[in-house]
Amino acid sequence: MPATTPPLAPARDELPPIVEMRGITVRFPGVLALDGVDFFLRPGEVHALMGENGAGKSTLIKALTGVYSIDAGTITIAGEERVFSSTADAQAAGISTVYQEVNLCPNLSVGENIMLGREVRRGGVIDWRATHAEAQKHLRALSLEIDPRSLLSAHPIAIQQVVAISRAMVLESKVLILDEPTSSLDRDEVDRLFAVVRDLRAAGVAILFVSHFIEQVYEISDRITVLRNGALVGEYRVEDLPRDALVTKMIGRELDDLEALSRTAHRQIDRSGVPVLRAEGIGRRGMLEPADLEVYPGEVVGLAGLLGSGRTELVRLLYGADRPDAGHVSVHGEQARITSPRHAIDHRISFSSEDRRAEGIVADLTVAENIVLGIQARRGWTRKIRKSEQDALVNEYIRALDVRPAAPDAVVANLSGGNQQKVLLARWLATAPELLVLDEPTRGIDVGAKADIQRKVSELSARGLAVVFISSELEEVLRLAQRIAVLRDRRKIGEVDSSEIDLDGLIDYLANEGKGDAA
Amino acid sequence: MTRIWKHRLFWPIASLLGLIVINSVARPQFLSITMRDGELYGALINILRNSAPLMLVALGMTIVIATRGIDLSVGAVMAVSGAVALTVIDNAADPDNLGTVLGAVGLAVLVSLALGAWNGFLVAVLGIQPIIATLVLMLAGRGVALLITGGFITTVNSAPFSYIASGYLTVLPFAFFISVAAITLIALVERRTALGVLTEAVGINPEASRLAGVRARGIIWGAYIVSGVLAGVAGVIYASNIRAADANAAGLFIELYAILAVVLGGTSLMGGKFSIAGTVVGVLIIQTLESTILFLGVPSAQSPVFFAIVVVIVVMLQSSRVRRGFARLARLRQRRAPDGGPPPDVDPDLEPKRTEVAA
Amino acid sequence: MSVTTTERRPVRAESRTAALQSFLGRRAPWAPTIAAVVILLILLVGAEAFLRGDFITARNLSALLLDNAYLLVLAVGMTFVILTGGIDLSVGSVMAFTGILGAQLISSGVPVAVAVPVMLAGGAAVGLLIGVLVQYFDVQPFIASLAGLFLARGLAFVVSLSSIKVEDAGILWLQSNRIRLGDWYVTPTGIIALVVVALAAFVLHLTRFGRTVYAIGGSEQSARLMGLDVGRTKVAVYVISGFCGGLAGLMLTAYSGAGYPRNGIGTELDAIAAVVIGGTLLTGGRGYVAGSLIGVMVFGTIKTIISFMGAEQSWMQIIVGALLLLFIVVQRGIVARSEHRR
């Protein structure tokens, strides 16, 4: 991947910061989300804000844009101390945000989305012709030739994002916050976006860039601020911070903790028998091109690929969460028709979704109820699990996975992310699966819980459980999986043996493999 | 911490008791129950008897609301059910025949079941918003009822049919026993089987439940069917009470009262956790309030004003804005007590993480 | 039906290269409304054919507007609310309440110049209550407007338990005065209704407030993040709906020559049905007042056809229910498709 780090104009350093945040503290009930964080943003720079999920990146952004009120600290914009009570306030002060899910109105035209609240008016009446002409001008400034009268929803996300940036420019923003803008874009779209970002930087706009794609951060940023657990780790110029140093600063000590597990990946798997699951040409139009996958007993198969590469789509199709329109699946060598989660569960396949909150836990139910939900669903509503049986089961899993607090009657919504994830793991293990599919089971949870979950996966696979493991942390995939299926652009591009590849090799494979001969 | 007023049923029950106390002070005869011909009479007995249709409808509504839904069509289903039952009896050779009446009631309930299934189909299979899906039947249902009765108010004289609403089984009204039977049946099915908790799971997080293998579609569908059947029985009781099928008046606004009862009972309209006992208390509050309003000499047509005020108060108490206000008040008091100590909402576990701040 | 022209966007594509596809891309939101027009035409032509040519007459079509003027005003108010993704169940009761209130005031000697503003303000006040509950207390629109329904219906009976005749010449003039053009005629109530439609179309399409209404319906969160005044707009749509309820109360009083506390039971459903049949999406963000005008005309035409055929009025509810269902299912399909594409 060509990491073109543009030379930093030395004069920029001398420019006073347009945004100065000092000693920012934000508290939520029971959580100190930001703890005395300092952050500076200068005109004409792209400044990356890095940190794992839960590090406080989005809290910092929301504190800056007036979504959250700060409990301590000061925010100074262009030399003037400010307190924003809403995003509208922040926008008026020249701070605009473009979010991952585009926050525009899909039911309105592109031009209107750009100009909403700033329409050209004559005597209070909107002049649509002038308004759309104005919008067109702003779109052209970002080299985007689309009809401003077309509906926003008719355009792909990448275009919508540029439209959102156009909107920010209409507001004459001095500060542009890009919150994970690239997570659902393909490479060409990222290039287009970055071209726009470089133009804006040249024009002196201060750009705060949040992304979990390290390569992109190195490609576009001038400076990096790292947060961890709500505290500032430090601010660095990009050329002073090598990638491995950045990763270490982001994740702290855990790298060493988890090294011990790496043996799992080198375990020999007997692939002579019948696979637990064999999928041939499984796919769905618009989601995933037909792909093959095999998982043998005791094997951990990792799926590597960026967000939106098709890794989640593949496992959802296998599980019947979405209905495949091509291919077939056999379980233990027998043809299986899996078009709903129930079919999958009947074939002893379990799936833990990447979206813990929306698709995993049932927030208002207790730990015990959440754990037995899977078994109960399997048994049907008429055969309720007896209290004694439930207690025994729940206590066993709480102990085995070290769920804290160890209270079966605690409401799951009140548990930390890591413990919620353990509850979900318990739900699926309780159904005694033969294939366990885990989609990002360690995302956004604390280090201890992460290690517990990885250890458990390793342990279970050693005892013969087949596992499909997805993580956007490639190190984690390399550590746990014996075999890695690599996906890109909604296509499976190949498989690698994890004992024959290292992190750099995997990144290279993921980025470049098959680029030349792709039809 | 388990103080009695923290219990979710504390406020509903307290309100009900409060109403009863007010009533018994204002009119001593409120509590008095007299025995005539081996049958009990009195204001309280009337409340139990008259609450039967609302009780049934509210029970069904509770289940539907637990799935994150709502059933606006219950009033229309009542009208259809009453129309079916009375038309069958009216056309029968012998309206006093017990078999005829049982057949008529059975058919009415069966039709209601079909209507509930229709709602369930729209919501669970086609994925239409519940408010809108049930609006269709709310609108068209009364038209169907009018068609069945031929546009007239069908009246009948049938002793077995009248017995449903006005008769006594031993010392208490028969309608009361229908209520009790429905409450018991629903409570047993929801709590003794896993249906209750699965319904809650579907109501709280439909997608997570589906992925966990819960037959969410079936559960939602079932909820609307139950609601339809209960509304059908309620329609029969209503028709029996007035001995007529009035397609326009039967069950008018009952969906609103049923929703109110559910909310009063502490079940959130956002779905999920539900309380059968709460709904029962809610229905009794409404019925007692209605009786109180009548006693005060207010024409019953004006009673919606009182219910509007009750709704506004209840929804405001449930709103997060008011709750935040209360919480802030409570915190202010707490903060003042230990002379300006640190606010109690900092997690001590997170404190040590302060250390690692690099410059 | 010529009023639809007031709705047309003032801007035309200047680009010659704009092909049919781009035209369709821009006009796609009109599709449901056009479907409603087609349904209306089919109804009219069908009735003309089956009822042997005495249906499409100037008299009948004029009566269509006259008989449904109050419903049209209610539907316009409802359109505002539904466009934001809300719903207002109170309008039928508000109409009854303001109607009986006005009748009571006038019959007890209060001048019309006072009584009419009081009616309109009464409707707006109920709307304000609903709007405040929705916006500031996070009450679901459905429940908040339910409280409004109870309140207004109860208050109607508080004002009077029975109907009150209105004999004020000014009020009755609204209905009885017929401005004729050949066989065509229009009453002041009809003119009021059409003015309300035109005014609403103007506000929705050419003012920032109107565009904020659409933005909220498209995505409330986005509208808020874009710095639009979501709170005030949301309260305002309920106030507008309440005001329209008050105006409808005035028109119904003129139409029936009396205030009656039992008026308008279930009329909120008719208004919602008309709006939906007119192509407004119940999830908000898409639809036009012109569509609601068509929806009301469809509603009125069905009613007229039924009475022409001498069929039971109960068919009315069934047919409207069926049409509502049809449109909801079609809308569901549209939404599902656009979700799929995203």
GROMACS .gro file of C-alpha atoms in nm, chain A residues 15-327:
model
  313
   15LEU     CA    1   0.016   2.867   1.357
   16PRO     CA    2  -0.178   2.895   1.679
   17PRO     CA    3  -0.430   2.610   1.726
   18ILE     CA    4  -0.782   2.693   1.617
   19VAL     CA    5  -0.920   2.439   1.866
   20GLU     CA    6  -0.770   2.416   2.213
   21MET     CA    7  -0.925   2.169   2.451
   22ARG     CA    8  -0.764   2.161   2.792
   23GLY     CA    9  -0.830   1.929   3.083
   24ILE     CA   10  -1.155   1.798   2.933
   25THR     CA   11  -1.340   1.570   3.175
   26VAL     CA   12  -1.673   1.405   3.096
   27ARG     CA   13  -1.854   1.183   3.341
   28PHE     CA   14  -2.145   0.950   3.285
   29PRO     CA   15  -2.318   0.770   3.569
   30GLY     CA   16  -2.060   0.517   3.682
   31VAL     CA   17  -1.811   0.596   3.408
   32LEU     CA   18  -1.538   0.852   3.371
   33ALA     CA   19  -1.549   0.877   2.993
   34LEU     CA   20  -1.281   1.145   2.956
   35ASP     CA   21  -1.029   1.228   3.221
   36GLY     CA   22  -0.852   1.562   3.185
   37VAL     CA   23  -0.772   1.526   2.816
   38ASP     CA   24  -0.586   1.797   2.623
   39PHE     CA   25  -0.632   1.824   2.249
   40PHE     CA   26  -0.510   2.082   1.999
   41LEU     CA   27  -0.608   2.120   1.634
   42ARG     CA   28  -0.424   2.358   1.399
   43PRO     CA   29  -0.545   2.515   1.075
   44GLY     CA   30  -0.437   2.331   0.761
   45GLU     CA   31  -0.357   2.000   0.927
   46VAL     CA   32  -0.516   1.658   0.923
   47HIS     CA   33  -0.506   1.537   1.279
   48ALA     CA   34  -0.590   1.174   1.350
   49LEU     CA   35  -0.754   1.081   1.676
   50MET     CA   36  -0.667   0.723   1.758
   51GLY     CA   37  -0.769   0.478   2.022
   52GLU     CA   38  -0.957   0.155   2.063
   53ASN     CA   39  -1.330   0.144   2.105
   54GLY     CA   40  -1.412   0.293   2.441
   55ALA     CA   41  -1.093   0.500   2.448
   56GLY     CA   42  -1.300   0.819   2.445
   57LYS     CA   43  -1.266   0.931   2.083
   58SER     CA   44  -1.632   0.985   2.019
   59THR     CA   45  -1.684   1.135   2.364
   60LEU     CA   46  -1.413   1.391   2.286
   61ILE     CA   47  -1.577   1.475   1.955
   62LYS     CA   48  -1.916   1.506   2.116
   63ALA     CA   49  -1.771   1.728   2.388
   64LEU     CA   50  -1.623   1.949   2.118
   65THR     CA   51  -1.944   1.969   1.916
   66GLY     CA   52  -2.170   2.044   2.209
   67VAL     CA   53  -2.352   1.710   2.221
   68TYR     CA   54  -2.217   1.639   2.570
   69SER     CA   55  -2.153   1.904   2.828
   70ILE     CA   56  -1.812   1.885   2.990
   71ASP     CA   57  -1.768   1.845   3.364
   72ALA     CA   58  -1.428   2.014   3.373
   73GLY     CA   59  -1.185   2.183   3.134
   74THR     CA   60  -1.202   2.456   2.876
   75ILE     CA   61  -1.266   2.468   2.503
   76THR     CA   62  -1.112   2.759   2.316
   77ILE     CA   63  -1.200   2.821   1.952
   78ALA     CA   64  -0.982   3.071   1.764
   79GLY     CA   65  -0.864   3.223   2.088
   80GLU     CA   66  -1.206   3.258   2.242
   81GLU     CA   67  -1.333   3.038   2.521
   82ARG     CA   68  -1.663   2.877   2.422
   83VAL     CA   69  -1.933   2.659   2.571
   84PHE     CA   70  -2.150   2.490   2.311
   85SER     CA   71  -2.491   2.370   2.415
   86SER     CA   72  -2.579   2.206   2.084
   87THR     CA   73  -2.435   2.100   1.751
   88ALA     CA   74  -2.608   2.402   1.602
   89ASP     CA   75  -2.400   2.619   1.835
   90ALA     CA   76  -2.082   2.446   1.731
   91GLN     CA   77  -2.174   2.474   1.365
   92ALA     CA   78  -2.231   2.844   1.404
   93ALA     CA   79  -1.878   2.867   1.544
   94GLY     CA   80  -1.747   2.689   1.233
   95ILE     CA   81  -1.718   2.330   1.357
   96SER     CA   82  -1.888   2.069   1.137
   97THR     CA   83  -1.895   1.694   1.167
   98VAL     CA   84  -1.935   1.424   0.906
   99TYR     CA   85  -2.031   1.098   1.065
  100GLN     CA   86  -1.988   0.737   0.966
  101GLU     CA   87  -2.359   0.692   0.906
  102VAL     CA   88  -2.425   0.995   0.696
  103ASN     CA   89  -2.637   1.234   0.894
  104LEU     CA   90  -2.834   1.382   0.612
  105CYS     CA   91  -3.195   1.345   0.507
  106PRO     CA   92  -3.232   1.070   0.247
  107ASN     CA   93  -3.577   1.195   0.145
  108LEU     CA   94  -3.451   1.534   0.029
  109SER     CA   95  -3.251   1.637  -0.276
  110VAL     CA   96  -2.873   1.654  -0.272
  111GLY     CA   97  -2.884   2.030  -0.312
  112GLU     CA   98  -3.131   2.076  -0.034
  113ASN     CA   99  -2.923   1.863   0.200
  114ILE     CA  100  -2.627   2.089   0.131
  115MET     CA  101  -2.823   2.409   0.173
  116LEU     CA  102  -3.077   2.318   0.444
  117GLY     CA  103  -3.106   2.610   0.680
  118ARG     CA  104  -2.896   2.822   0.439
  119GLU     CA  105  -3.131   2.830   0.142
  120VAL     CA  106  -3.119   3.134  -0.081
  121ARG     CA  107  -3.431   3.330   0.006
  122ARG     CA  108  -3.605   3.629  -0.134
  123GLY     CA  109  -3.829   3.796   0.119
  124GLY     CA  110  -3.843   3.479   0.325
  125VAL     CA  111  -3.940   3.266   0.025
  126ILE     CA  112  -3.692   3.003  -0.085
  127ASP     CA  113  -3.553   3.057  -0.434
  128TRP     CA  114  -3.498   2.699  -0.541
  129ARG     CA  115  -3.320   2.782  -0.865
  130ALA     CA  116  -3.059   2.991  -0.687
  131THR     CA  117  -3.036   2.746  -0.401
  132HIS     CA  118  -2.962   2.452  -0.628
  133ALA     CA  119  -2.718   2.660  -0.831
  134GLU     CA  120  -2.535   2.746  -0.513
  135ALA     CA  121  -2.530   2.379  -0.412
  136GLN     CA  122  -2.393   2.286  -0.754
  137LYS     CA  123  -2.116   2.538  -0.706
  138HIS     CA  124  -2.015   2.380  -0.377
  139LEU     CA  125  -2.029   2.030  -0.522
  140ARG     CA  126  -1.808   2.136  -0.811
  141ALA     CA  127  -1.561   2.286  -0.567
  142LEU     CA  128  -1.514   1.929  -0.443
  143SER     CA  129  -1.505   1.796  -0.801
  144LEU     CA  130  -1.838   1.623  -0.772
  145GLU     CA  131  -2.059   1.640  -1.081
  146ILE     CA  132  -2.403   1.525  -0.974
  147ASP     CA  133  -2.745   1.672  -1.023
  148PRO     CA  134  -2.823   1.870  -0.707
  149ARG     CA  135  -3.192   1.804  -0.764
  150SER     CA  136  -3.153   1.427  -0.747
  151LEU     CA  137  -3.261   1.253  -0.430
  152LEU     CA  138  -2.985   1.193  -0.179
  153SER     CA  139  -3.093   0.833  -0.128
  154ALA     CA  140  -3.026   0.763  -0.495
  155HIS     CA  141  -2.650   0.796  -0.436
  156PRO     CA  142  -2.402   0.558  -0.274
  157ILE     CA  143  -2.270   0.631   0.074
  158ALA     CA  144  -1.938   0.761  -0.060
  159ILE     CA  145  -2.113   1.034  -0.257
  160GLN     CA  146  -2.338   1.110   0.036
  161GLN     CA  147  -2.031   1.166   0.248
  162VAL     CA  148  -1.890   1.416   0.004
  163VAL     CA  149  -2.231   1.583   0.003
  164ALA     CA  150  -2.205   1.606   0.381
  165ILE     CA  151  -1.863   1.768   0.344
  166SER     CA  152  -2.008   2.013   0.091
  167ARG     CA  153  -2.264   2.104   0.349
  168ALA     CA  154  -1.988   2.174   0.600
  169MET     CA  155  -1.822   2.401   0.344
  170VAL     CA  156  -2.143   2.594   0.289
  171LEU     CA  157  -2.136   2.666   0.658
  172GLU     CA  158  -1.783   2.803   0.604
  173SER     CA  159  -1.648   2.564   0.859
  174LYS     CA  160  -1.296   2.621   0.985
  175VAL     CA  161  -1.294   2.283   1.156
  176LEU     CA  162  -1.411   1.964   0.991
  177ILE     CA  163  -1.450   1.648   1.194
  178LEU     CA  164  -1.454   1.323   0.996
  179ASP     CA  165  -1.578   1.047   1.225
  180GLU     CA  166  -1.493   0.707   1.073
  181PRO     CA  167  -1.582   0.831   0.725
  182THR     CA  168  -1.412   0.550   0.537
  183SER     CA  169  -1.549   0.244   0.713
  184SER     CA  170  -1.797   0.158   0.439
  185LEU     CA  171  -1.604   0.287   0.139
  186ASP     CA  172  -1.409   0.091  -0.117
  187ARG     CA  173  -1.056   0.190  -0.215
  188ASP     CA  174  -1.152   0.417  -0.505
  189GLU     CA  175  -1.404   0.595  -0.292
  190VAL     CA  176  -1.146   0.645  -0.018
  191ASP     CA  177  -0.911   0.797  -0.276
  192ARG     CA  178  -1.180   1.037  -0.386
  193LEU     CA  179  -1.254   1.133  -0.028
  194PHE     CA  180  -0.887   1.184   0.051
  195ALA     CA  181  -0.845   1.404  -0.254
  196VAL     CA  182  -1.122   1.624  -0.115
  197VAL     CA  183  -0.959   1.621   0.229
  198ARG     CA  184  -0.621   1.727   0.083
  199ASP     CA  185  -0.785   2.016  -0.101
  200LEU     CA  186  -0.950   2.132   0.216
  201ARG     CA  187  -0.625   2.106   0.408
  202ALA     CA  188  -0.455   2.317   0.146
  203ALA     CA  189  -0.731   2.571   0.190
  204GLY     CA  190  -0.645   2.595   0.559
  205VAL     CA  191  -0.929   2.391   0.708
  206ALA     CA  192  -0.841   2.209   1.029
  207ILE     CA  193  -0.943   1.845   0.991
  208LEU     CA  194  -0.993   1.598   1.272
  209PHE     CA  195  -0.987   1.246   1.131
  210VAL     CA  196  -1.104   0.941   1.318
  211SER     CA  197  -1.052   0.599   1.164
  212HIS     CA  198  -0.963   0.250   1.271
  213PHE     CA  199  -0.776   0.188   0.947
  214ILE     CA  200  -0.416   0.249   1.045
  215GLU     CA  201  -0.294   0.261   0.686
  216GLN     CA  202  -0.536   0.536   0.600
  217VAL     CA  203  -0.431   0.733   0.904
  218TYR     CA  204  -0.068   0.721   0.789
  219GLU     CA  205  -0.172   0.806   0.437
  220ILE     CA  206  -0.355   1.126   0.515
  221SER     CA  207  -0.259   1.258   0.860
  222ASP     CA  208   0.001   1.507   0.972
  223ARG     CA  209  -0.037   1.448   1.342
  224ILE     CA  210  -0.179   1.182   1.571
  225THR     CA  211  -0.331   1.205   1.916
  226VAL     CA  212  -0.375   0.875   2.100
  227LEU     CA  213  -0.632   0.815   2.371
  228ARG     CA  214  -0.668   0.512   2.592
  229ASN     CA  215  -0.939   0.444   2.849
  230GLY     CA  216  -1.054   0.802   2.850
  231ALA     CA  217  -0.707   0.944   2.912
  232LEU     CA  218  -0.457   1.113   2.683
  233VAL     CA  219  -0.156   0.900   2.590
  234GLY     CA  220   0.011   1.167   2.381
  235GLU     CA  221   0.025   1.380   2.069
  236TYR     CA  222   0.277   1.293   1.798
  237ARG     CA  223   0.382   1.405   1.454
  238VAL     CA  224   0.314   1.122   1.219
  239GLU     CA  225   0.676   1.078   1.114
  240ASP     CA  226   0.782   1.041   1.478
  241LEU     CA  227   0.545   0.755   1.545
  242PRO     CA  228   0.608   0.421   1.372
  243ARG     CA  229   0.310   0.194   1.327
  244ASP     CA  230   0.406  -0.063   1.587
  245ALA     CA  231   0.461   0.216   1.842
  246LEU     CA  232   0.115   0.350   1.763
  247VAL     CA  233  -0.045   0.011   1.810
  248THR     CA  234   0.136  -0.040   2.138
  249LYS     CA  235   0.023   0.299   2.263
  250MET     CA  236  -0.335   0.228   2.161
  251ILE     CA  237  -0.368  -0.111   2.321
  252GLY     CA  238  -0.124  -0.076   2.609
  253ARG     CA  239   0.005  -0.381   2.782
  254GLU     CA  240  -0.227  -0.640   2.638
  255LEU     CA  241   0.007  -0.736   2.356
  256ASP     CA  242   0.232  -0.923   2.598
  257ASP     CA  243  -0.058  -1.074   2.789
  258LEU     CA  244  -0.192  -1.243   2.487
  259GLU     CA  245   0.129  -1.362   2.331
  260ALA     CA  246   0.099  -1.682   2.527
  261LEU     CA  247  -0.203  -1.782   2.327
  262SER     CA  248  -0.024  -1.781   1.997
  263ARG     CA  249   0.034  -2.155   2.023
  264THR     CA  250  -0.328  -2.218   1.927
  265ALA     CA  251  -0.261  -2.096   1.580
  266HIS     CA  252   0.010  -2.353   1.524
  267ARG     CA  253  -0.193  -2.654   1.630
  268GLN     CA  254  -0.218  -2.916   1.356
  269ILE     CA  255  -0.570  -2.975   1.227
  270ASP     CA  256  -0.675  -3.302   1.075
  271ARG     CA  257  -0.855  -3.208   0.757
  272SER     CA  258  -0.888  -3.557   0.618
  273GLY     CA  259  -1.232  -3.622   0.762
  274VAL     CA  260  -1.569  -3.464   0.698
  275PRO     CA  261  -1.587  -3.092   0.774
  276VAL     CA  262  -1.841  -2.968   1.029
  277LEU     CA  263  -1.953  -2.720   0.771
  278ARG     CA  264  -1.890  -2.695   0.403
  279ALA     CA  265  -2.032  -2.405   0.208
  280GLU     CA  266  -2.004  -2.400  -0.169
  281GLY     CA  267  -2.070  -2.090  -0.371
  282ILE     CA  268  -2.278  -1.931  -0.101
  283GLY     CA  269  -2.368  -1.571  -0.172
  284ARG     CA  270  -2.634  -1.311  -0.221
  285ARG     CA  271  -2.662  -1.040  -0.479
  286GLY     CA  272  -2.548  -0.704  -0.349
  287MET     CA  273  -2.407  -0.863  -0.032
  288LEU     CA  274  -2.144  -1.119  -0.119
  289GLU     CA  275  -2.016  -1.285  -0.431
  290PRO     CA  276  -2.044  -1.665  -0.407
  291ALA     CA  277  -1.776  -1.799  -0.173
  292ASP     CA  278  -1.663  -2.136  -0.039
  293LEU     CA  279  -1.574  -2.213   0.320
  294GLU     CA  280  -1.490  -2.529   0.514
  295VAL     CA  281  -1.452  -2.569   0.886
  296TYR     CA  282  -1.320  -2.891   1.043
  297PRO     CA  283  -1.368  -3.012   1.399
  298GLY     CA  284  -1.128  -2.843   1.639
  299GLU     CA  285  -1.035  -2.580   1.387
  300VAL     CA  286  -1.048  -2.206   1.425
  301VAL     CA  287  -1.100  -2.038   1.089
  302GLY     CA  288  -1.035  -1.666   1.096
  303LEU     CA  289  -1.204  -1.427   0.855
  304ALA     CA  290  -0.987  -1.130   0.774
  305GLY     CA  291  -1.096  -0.826   0.584
  306LEU     CA  292  -1.189  -0.470   0.647
  307LEU     CA  293  -1.528  -0.362   0.764
  308GLY     CA  294  -1.764  -0.402   0.472
  309SER     CA  295  -1.536  -0.654   0.302
  310GLY     CA  296  -1.806  -0.918   0.324
  311ARG     CA  297  -1.678  -1.101   0.632
  312THR     CA  298  -1.991  -1.032   0.838
  313GLU     CA  299  -2.211  -1.089   0.535
  314LEU     CA  300  -2.055  -1.433   0.481
  315VAL     CA  301  -2.126  -1.557   0.832
  316ARG     CA  302  -2.474  -1.408   0.833
  317LEU     CA  303  -2.551  -1.605   0.519
  318LEU     CA  304  -2.409  -1.922   0.672
  319TYR     CA  305  -2.624  -1.873   0.981
  320GLY     CA  306  -2.938  -1.790   0.789
  321ALA     CA  307  -2.959  -1.445   0.947
  322ASP     CA  308  -2.980  -1.327   0.589
  323ARG     CA  309  -3.112  -1.554   0.320
  324PRO     CA  310  -2.855  -1.664   0.062
  325ASP     CA  311  -2.966  -1.667  -0.302
  326ALA     CA  312  -2.688  -1.889  -0.427
  327GLY     CA  313  -2.486  -2.190  -0.322
   0.00000   0.00000   0.00000
